[in-house]
Amino acid sequence: MTKYVATGLCAASIALAASIAMAAGEGAVLTQKTLSLALANTLASGAIAACAEIDQTAVVAVVDRGGNLVALQRGDNVGPHNTVAAQRKAFTALSTKSKSGELGEKAQNDPASQNLNTVSELLLLGGGVPVRLDGETIGAIGVAGAGGSANDEACAVQAIADAGL
């Protein structure tokens, strides 16, 4: 009886290995672009510099395509709440593949979208901008503390443009 159980287990293992090999064929493995640490640091530094050009300091958070924090830079004398705000703005832009300020306007003006305010992970204030490469969202940048949402967004947009994206 032990011989038959061992043979059955062996056959099951071979069948499982074969199905895994077939699943690993075409379309089973994804290849995706995402932000590198070097690019995230370039974007964060660029946003800090863009804010300095308008005499503002800020916190900048950069997330990869999975929403993972890759880079965070905090300017001098920026309120501590802005660190979380920058991260949430970046996450919002990544998650929705749109600028966080545009999403905020949509939630305010479109009755069907008003419940977006109830999703605690989203921050519907300007300053979060998706980072795209070849039409694909590969991450996002969030800026907070630069004297208002318009300034936050302008710093993020400038950093992305300066990085050639």
CSV table of C-alpha atoms in Angstrom, one decimal:
chain,number,residue,atom,x,y,z
A,1,MET,CA,0.0,0.0,0.0
A,2,THR,CA,2.9,2.4,0.8
A,3,LYS,CA,4.2,1.7,-2.7
A,4,TYR,CA,1.0,2.9,-4.3
A,5,VAL,CA,0.7,6.0,-2.1
A,6,ALA,CA,4.3,6.9,-3.0
A,7,THR,CA,3.6,6.3,-6.7
A,8,GLY,CA,0.4,8.4,-6.4
A,9,LEU,CA,2.3,11.2,-4.8
A,10,CYS,CA,5.0,11.1,-7.4
A,11,ALA,CA,2.4,11.2,-10.2
A,12,ALA,CA,0.7,14.2,-8.5
A,13,SER,CA,4.0,16.0,-8.1
A,14,ILE,CA,4.8,15.5,-11.8
A,15,ALA,CA,1.3,16.7,-12.8
A,16,LEU,CA,1.7,19.8,-10.6
A,17,ALA,CA,5.1,20.6,-12.0
A,18,ALA,CA,3.7,20.2,-15.5
A,19,SER,CA,0.8,22.6,-14.8
A,20,ILE,CA,3.2,25.1,-13.3
A,21,ALA,CA,5.4,24.9,-16.3
A,22,MET,CA,2.4,25.5,-18.6
A,23,ALA,CA,1.2,28.4,-16.5
A,24,ALA,CA,4.7,30.0,-16.8
A,25,GLY,CA,4.2,30.2,-20.5
A,26,GLU,CA,3.1,33.2,-22.5
A,27,GLY,CA,1.2,35.8,-20.5
A,28,ALA,CA,1.8,34.2,-17.1
A,29,VAL,CA,4.7,36.4,-16.2
A,30,LEU,CA,4.3,40.2,-16.2
A,31,THR,CA,7.1,42.6,-17.1
A,32,GLN,CA,6.4,46.0,-15.7
A,33,LYS,CA,8.4,49.3,-15.5
A,34,THR,CA,8.7,50.9,-12.1
A,35,LEU,CA,10.6,53.7,-10.5
A,36,SER,CA,14.2,53.1,-9.5
A,37,LEU,CA,15.7,54.5,-6.3
A,38,ALA,CA,17.9,56.8,-8.5
A,39,LEU,CA,14.9,58.2,-10.4
A,40,ALA,CA,12.9,58.6,-7.1
A,41,ASN,CA,15.7,60.6,-5.6
A,42,THR,CA,16.0,62.7,-8.7
A,43,LEU,CA,12.3,63.5,-8.6
A,44,ALA,CA,12.4,64.3,-4.9
A,45,SER,CA,15.4,66.6,-5.2
A,46,GLY,CA,13.8,68.2,-8.3
A,47,ALA,CA,10.6,68.9,-6.4
A,48,ILE,CA,12.5,70.4,-3.5
A,49,ALA,CA,14.5,72.6,-5.9
A,50,ALA,CA,11.3,73.6,-7.8
A,51,CYS,CA,9.7,74.7,-4.5
A,52,ALA,CA,12.9,76.6,-3.5
A,53,GLU,CA,12.5,78.6,-6.8
A,54,ILE,CA,9.2,79.9,-5.5
A,55,ASP,CA,10.7,80.5,-2.0
A,56,GLN,CA,8.9,77.6,-0.4
A,57,THR,CA,10.0,74.5,1.4
A,58,ALA,CA,8.1,71.2,1.3
A,59,VAL,CA,8.1,67.5,1.9
A,60,VAL,CA,8.3,65.2,-1.1
A,61,ALA,CA,7.3,61.6,-1.2
A,62,VAL,CA,7.9,59.3,-4.2
A,63,VAL,CA,6.2,55.9,-4.5
A,64,ASP,CA,6.8,53.1,-7.0
A,65,ARG,CA,4.1,51.4,-9.1
A,66,GLY,CA,3.1,49.2,-6.1
A,67,GLY,CA,2.6,52.2,-3.8
A,68,ASN,CA,5.8,51.6,-1.9
A,69,LEU,CA,7.7,54.6,-0.5
A,70,VAL,CA,11.0,54.8,-2.4
A,71,ALA,CA,12.2,58.3,-1.6
A,72,LEU,CA,11.3,61.0,1.0
A,73,GLN,CA,12.8,64.4,1.4
A,74,ARG,CA,11.8,67.0,3.9
A,75,GLY,CA,12.7,70.6,3.6
A,76,ASP,CA,13.7,72.6,6.7
A,77,ASN,CA,11.0,73.9,9.0
A,78,VAL,CA,8.1,72.1,7.3
A,79,GLY,CA,5.3,71.0,9.6
A,80,PRO,CA,5.4,67.4,10.6
A,81,HIS,CA,1.9,66.6,9.3
A,82,ASN,CA,3.1,67.3,5.7
A,83,THR,CA,5.2,64.1,5.7
A,84,VAL,CA,2.1,62.0,5.9
A,85,ALA,CA,0.2,64.3,3.5
A,86,ALA,CA,2.9,64.0,0.9
A,87,GLN,CA,2.9,60.2,1.1
A,88,ARG,CA,-0.9,60.1,0.9
A,89,LYS,CA,-1.0,62.5,-2.1
A,90,ALA,CA,1.5,60.3,-3.9
A,91,PHE,CA,-0.5,57.1,-3.1
A,92,THR,CA,-3.7,58.8,-4.3
A,93,ALA,CA,-2.1,59.8,-7.6
A,94,LEU,CA,-0.7,56.4,-8.1
A,95,SER,CA,-3.8,54.5,-7.1
A,96,THR,CA,-6.2,56.6,-9.3
A,97,LYS,CA,-3.6,57.4,-12.1
A,98,SER,CA,-4.7,61.0,-11.9
A,99,LYS,CA,-3.6,64.2,-10.1
A,100,SER,CA,-4.8,64.2,-6.6
A,101,GLY,CA,-6.2,67.7,-7.0
A,102,GLU,CA,-8.3,66.7,-10.0
A,103,LEU,CA,-9.7,63.8,-8.0
A,104,GLY,CA,-10.6,66.2,-5.2
A,105,GLU,CA,-12.4,68.5,-7.7
A,106,LYS,CA,-14.3,65.5,-9.1
A,107,ALA,CA,-15.3,64.4,-5.6
A,108,GLN,CA,-16.6,67.9,-4.9
A,109,ASN,CA,-18.5,68.4,-8.1
A,110,ASP,CA,-19.7,65.0,-9.1
A,111,PRO,CA,-22.3,63.4,-6.9
A,112,ALA,CA,-21.4,59.9,-8.0
A,113,SER,CA,-17.8,60.5,-6.8
A,114,GLN,CA,-18.5,62.2,-3.5
A,115,ASN,CA,-17.8,59.1,-1.5
A,116,LEU,CA,-14.1,59.2,-2.5
A,117,ASN,CA,-13.8,61.4,0.6
A,118,THR,CA,-14.6,58.4,2.7
A,119,VAL,CA,-11.6,56.3,1.5
A,120,SER,CA,-9.1,57.0,4.3
A,121,GLU,CA,-6.0,56.2,2.2
A,122,LEU,CA,-6.8,58.9,-0.4
A,123,LEU,CA,-6.0,62.5,0.1
A,124,LEU,CA,-8.0,64.7,-2.3
A,125,LEU,CA,-5.7,67.7,-2.2
A,126,GLY,CA,-3.5,69.0,-5.0
A,127,GLY,CA,0.1,67.9,-5.0
A,128,GLY,CA,0.0,64.3,-6.0
A,129,VAL,CA,1.0,63.6,-9.6
A,130,PRO,CA,1.4,60.3,-11.4
A,131,VAL,CA,4.8,59.5,-13.0
A,132,ARG,CA,4.3,58.0,-16.5
A,133,LEU,CA,6.7,56.5,-18.9
A,134,ASP,CA,5.6,55.5,-22.4
A,135,GLY,CA,1.9,56.0,-21.3
A,136,GLU,CA,2.3,53.6,-18.3
A,137,THR,CA,2.1,54.8,-14.7
A,138,ILE,CA,5.3,53.7,-13.1
A,139,GLY,CA,4.9,55.6,-9.8
A,140,ALA,CA,3.9,58.9,-8.3
A,141,ILE,CA,5.2,62.0,-6.5
A,142,GLY,CA,3.5,63.8,-3.7
A,143,VAL,CA,4.4,67.3,-2.4
A,144,ALA,CA,3.0,69.0,0.7
A,145,GLY,CA,3.8,72.1,2.7
A,146,ALA,CA,4.8,74.4,-0.2
A,147,GLY,CA,2.1,77.1,0.6
A,148,GLY,CA,-1.0,75.5,-0.8
A,149,SER,CA,-2.1,72.8,-3.2
A,150,ALA,CA,-1.4,74.8,-6.3
A,151,ASN,CA,2.3,75.3,-5.3
A,152,ASP,CA,2.6,71.6,-4.3
A,153,GLU,CA,1.3,70.4,-7.6
A,154,ALA,CA,3.5,72.9,-9.6
A,155,CYS,CA,6.6,71.6,-7.8
A,156,ALA,CA,5.7,68.0,-8.5
A,157,VAL,CA,4.9,68.8,-12.2
A,158,GLN,CA,8.2,70.7,-12.6
A,159,ALA,CA,10.2,67.8,-11.1
A,160,ILE,CA,8.7,65.4,-13.5
A,161,ALA,CA,9.3,67.6,-16.5
A,162,ASP,CA,12.9,68.3,-15.3
A,163,ALA,CA,13.5,64.5,-15.1
A,164,GLY,CA,12.4,64.2,-18.8
A,165,LEU,CA,9.2,62.3,-18.1
